[in-house]
PDB file of C-alpha atoms in Angstrom:
ATOM      1  CA  PHE A   1      39.496  16.883 -71.563  1.00 79.00           C
ATOM      2  CA  GLY A   2      36.063  15.769 -72.101  1.00 84.00           C
ATOM      3  CA  PRO A   3      34.397  18.639 -71.685  1.00 84.00           C
ATOM      4  CA  MET A   4      36.485  21.173 -73.326  1.00 82.00           C
ATOM      5  CA  ASP A   5      37.071  18.740 -76.401  1.00 83.00           C
ATOM      6  CA  ALA A   6      32.778  19.182 -76.627  1.00 90.00           C
ATOM      7  CA  ARG A   7      33.265  22.722 -76.328  1.00 90.00           C
ATOM      8  CA  HIS A   8      36.206  22.552 -79.351  1.00 90.00           C
ATOM      9  CA  GLU A   9      33.418  20.738 -81.579  1.00 95.00           C
ATOM     10  CA  GLU A  10      30.556  23.288 -80.775  1.00 96.00           C
ATOM     11  CA  PHE A  11      33.009  25.756 -82.118  1.00 95.00           C
ATOM     12  CA  VAL A  12      33.440  24.561 -85.521  1.00 96.00           C
ATOM     13  CA  SER A  13      30.196  23.531 -86.156  1.00 97.00           C
ATOM     14  CA  LEU A  14      28.914  26.837 -85.387  1.00 97.00           C
ATOM     15  CA  VAL A  15      31.907  28.188 -87.345  1.00 97.00           C
ATOM     16  CA  ALA A  16      31.108  25.872 -90.262  1.00 97.00           C
ATOM     17  CA  ALA A  17      27.529  27.182 -89.963  1.00 97.00           C
ATOM     18  CA  LEU A  18      28.395  30.759 -90.285  1.00 97.00           C
ATOM     19  CA  LEU A  19      30.663  29.666 -93.190  1.00 96.00           C
ATOM     20  CA  HIS A  20      28.389  28.321 -95.017  1.00 97.00           C
ATOM     21  CA  ALA A  21      25.242  30.755 -93.960  1.00 97.00           C
ATOM     22  CA  SER A  22      23.084  32.664 -96.497  1.00 96.00           C
ATOM     23  CA  ASN A  23      23.104  36.932 -96.108  1.00 94.00           C
ATOM     24  CA  VAL A  24      19.412  36.178 -94.434  1.00 95.00           C
ATOM     25  CA  GLU A  25      21.153  33.805 -92.152  1.00 97.00           C
ATOM     26  CA  LEU A  26      24.372  35.736 -91.298  1.00 97.00           C
ATOM     27  CA  PRO A  27      22.707  37.488 -87.958  1.00 97.00           C
ATOM     28  CA  GLN A  28      21.327  34.876 -86.543  1.00 98.00           C
ATOM     29  CA  ARG A  29      24.524  32.551 -86.769  1.00 98.00           C
ATOM     30  CA  LEU A  30      26.599  35.129 -85.898  1.00 98.00           C
ATOM     31  CA  ALA A  31      24.664  35.610 -82.651  1.00 98.00           C
ATOM     32  CA  ALA A  32      24.389  32.284 -81.838  1.00 98.00           C
ATOM     33  CA  LEU A  33      28.746  31.617 -82.628  1.00 98.00           C
ATOM     34  CA  ALA A  34      28.732  35.027 -80.215  1.00 98.00           C
ATOM     35  CA  THR A  35      26.987  33.198 -77.033  1.00 97.00           C
ATOM     36  CA  HIS A  36      28.827  30.296 -77.868  1.00 96.00           C
ATOM     37  CA  LEU A  37      32.149  32.325 -77.595  1.00 96.00           C
ATOM     38  CA  ARG A  38      31.293  34.175 -74.261  1.00 97.00           C
ATOM     39  CA  GLU A  39      30.169  31.001 -72.695  1.00 95.00           C
ATOM     40  CA  HIS A  40      32.834  28.899 -73.909  1.00 93.00           C
ATOM     41  CA  PHE A  41      35.874  31.768 -73.476  1.00 94.00           C
ATOM     42  CA  ASP A  42      34.414  31.892 -69.679  1.00 95.00           C
ATOM     43  CA  GLU A  43      34.375  28.472 -69.048  1.00 94.00           C
ATOM     44  CA  GLU A  44      37.786  28.076 -70.598  1.00 92.00           C
ATOM     45  CA  ASP A  45      39.306  30.790 -67.995  1.00 95.00           C
ATOM     46  CA  ARG A  46      37.588  29.047 -64.804  1.00 95.00           C
ATOM     47  CA  TRP A  47      39.197  25.706 -65.965  1.00 92.00           C
ATOM     48  CA  MET A  48      42.464  27.513 -66.647  1.00 92.00           C
ATOM     49  CA  THR A  49      42.195  29.175 -63.530  1.00 95.00           C
ATOM     50  CA  GLU A  50      41.500  26.258 -61.515  1.00 95.00           C
ATOM     51  CA  THR A  51      44.315  23.945 -63.012  1.00 94.00           C
ATOM     52  CA  GLY A  52      47.031  26.878 -62.790  1.00 95.00           C
ATOM     53  CA  PHE A  53      47.390  26.839 -66.461  1.00 92.00           C
ATOM     54  CA  PRO A  54      50.689  28.072 -67.392  1.00 93.00           C
ATOM     55  CA  ALA A  55      49.930  29.998 -70.491  1.00 92.00           C
ATOM     56  CA  ARG A  56      46.496  31.550 -69.144  1.00 94.00           C
ATOM     57  CA  HIS A  57      47.250  34.933 -69.715  1.00 94.00           C
ATOM     58  CA  CYS A  58      48.179  34.407 -73.499  1.00 93.00           C
ATOM     59  CA  HIS A  59      45.179  32.452 -73.750  1.00 90.00           C
ATOM     60  CA  VAL A  60      43.228  34.929 -72.271  1.00 94.00           C
ATOM     61  CA  GLU A  61      44.657  37.830 -74.323  1.00 95.00           C
ATOM     62  CA  GLU A  62      43.242  35.632 -77.755  1.00 93.00           C
ATOM     63  CA  HIS A  63      40.109  35.240 -76.312  1.00 94.00           C
ATOM     64  CA  ASP A  64      39.779  38.834 -75.455  1.00 96.00           C
ATOM     65  CA  ALA A  65      40.721  39.874 -79.045  1.00 96.00           C
ATOM     66  CA  VAL A  66      38.317  37.461 -80.760  1.00 96.00           C
ATOM     67  CA  LEU A  67      35.695  39.025 -78.627  1.00 97.00           C
ATOM     68  CA  HIS A  68      36.806  42.749 -79.710  1.00 97.00           C
ATOM     69  CA  SER A  69      37.128  41.431 -83.306  1.00 97.00           C
ATOM     70  CA  LEU A  70      33.718  39.626 -82.528  1.00 98.00           C
ATOM     71  CA  GLU A  71      31.932  43.198 -81.437  1.00 97.00           C
ATOM     72  CA  GLN A  72      33.570  44.673 -84.774  1.00 97.00           C
ATOM     73  CA  VAL A  73      31.857  42.371 -86.677  1.00 97.00           C
ATOM     74  CA  GLN A  74      28.028  42.812 -85.317  1.00 97.00           C
ATOM     75  CA  ALA A  75      28.130  46.582 -85.679  1.00 97.00           C
ATOM     76  CA  LEU A  76      29.294  46.126 -89.028  1.00 97.00           C
ATOM     77  CA  LEU A  77      27.023  43.409 -90.168  1.00 97.00           C
ATOM     78  CA  THR A  78      24.419  45.547 -87.965  1.00 95.00           C
ATOM     79  CA  ASN A  79      24.965  48.256 -91.221  1.00 95.00           C
ATOM     80  CA  GLY A  80      24.755  45.447 -93.712  1.00 93.00           C
ATOM     81  CA  ASP A  81      28.334  44.364 -94.230  1.00 93.00           C
ATOM     82  CA  SER A  82      28.373  40.877 -94.477  1.00 95.00           C
ATOM     83  CA  SER A  83      31.603  40.506 -96.041  1.00 95.00           C
ATOM     84  CA  GLU A  84      33.525  41.479 -92.892  1.00 96.00           C
ATOM     85  CA  CYS A  85      31.670  38.794 -91.103  1.00 96.00           C
ATOM     86  CA  ARG A  86      32.711  36.126 -93.822  1.00 95.00           C
ATOM     87  CA  ARG A  87      35.937  37.112 -93.423  1.00 97.00           C
ATOM     88  CA  PHE A  88      35.765  36.731 -89.523  1.00 97.00           C
ATOM     89  CA  ALA A  89      34.545  33.288 -89.655  1.00 97.00           C
ATOM     90  CA  ARG A  90      37.140  32.236 -92.549  1.00 97.00           C
ATOM     91  CA  GLU A  91      40.086  33.735 -89.952  1.00 97.00           C
ATOM     92  CA  LEU A  92      38.400  31.883 -86.979  1.00 96.00           C
ATOM     93  CA  ALA A  93      38.695  28.546 -88.930  1.00 96.00           C
ATOM     94  CA  ARG A  94      42.384  29.607 -89.727  1.00 95.00           C
ATOM     95  CA  TRP A  95      42.860  30.820 -86.128  1.00 93.00           C
ATOM     96  CA  PHE A  96      41.614  27.846 -84.536  1.00 91.00           C
ATOM     97  CA  PRO A  97      43.625  24.769 -84.589  1.00 90.00           C
ATOM     98  CA  GLY A  98      46.711  26.534 -83.741  1.00 85.00           C
ATOM     99  CA  HIS A  99      45.048  28.011 -80.524  1.00 80.00           C
ATOM    100  CA  ALA A 100      43.772  24.860 -79.567  1.00 77.00           C
ATOM    101  CA  ASP A 101      47.150  23.561 -79.890  1.00 74.00           C
TER     102      ASP A 101
END
C-alpha cells in the first residue's frame, strides 16, 4: 500500500536522524519524530478500521506503548538525559521491522 510505505520510509529516516543526532540536535529530532509518530499511528488506525484489519487491536496497543515511551523519553530529555533518547531510537530501529511485518 503506497501511502503506508511512504509513511514507513519517513519513519525510518526520522529514526536514523535521531540515531545520528548530536546532543544539541536531539530535542529537535525527537520533536520531529513525535509529530510523525502521532500522525502515522492515527493514519494507520484509520486505515485498519476502514479495512477491518484483523490484528488492529494488537497493532494499536503497540502504537500506544511506543507513544507512552516517547512521552517518558521527552521528559527525560527535557531534564538533560540524552542516553534514554538514544536508547529509544535504537529500540525503535530494532522493533520496527517485526512490527511492520
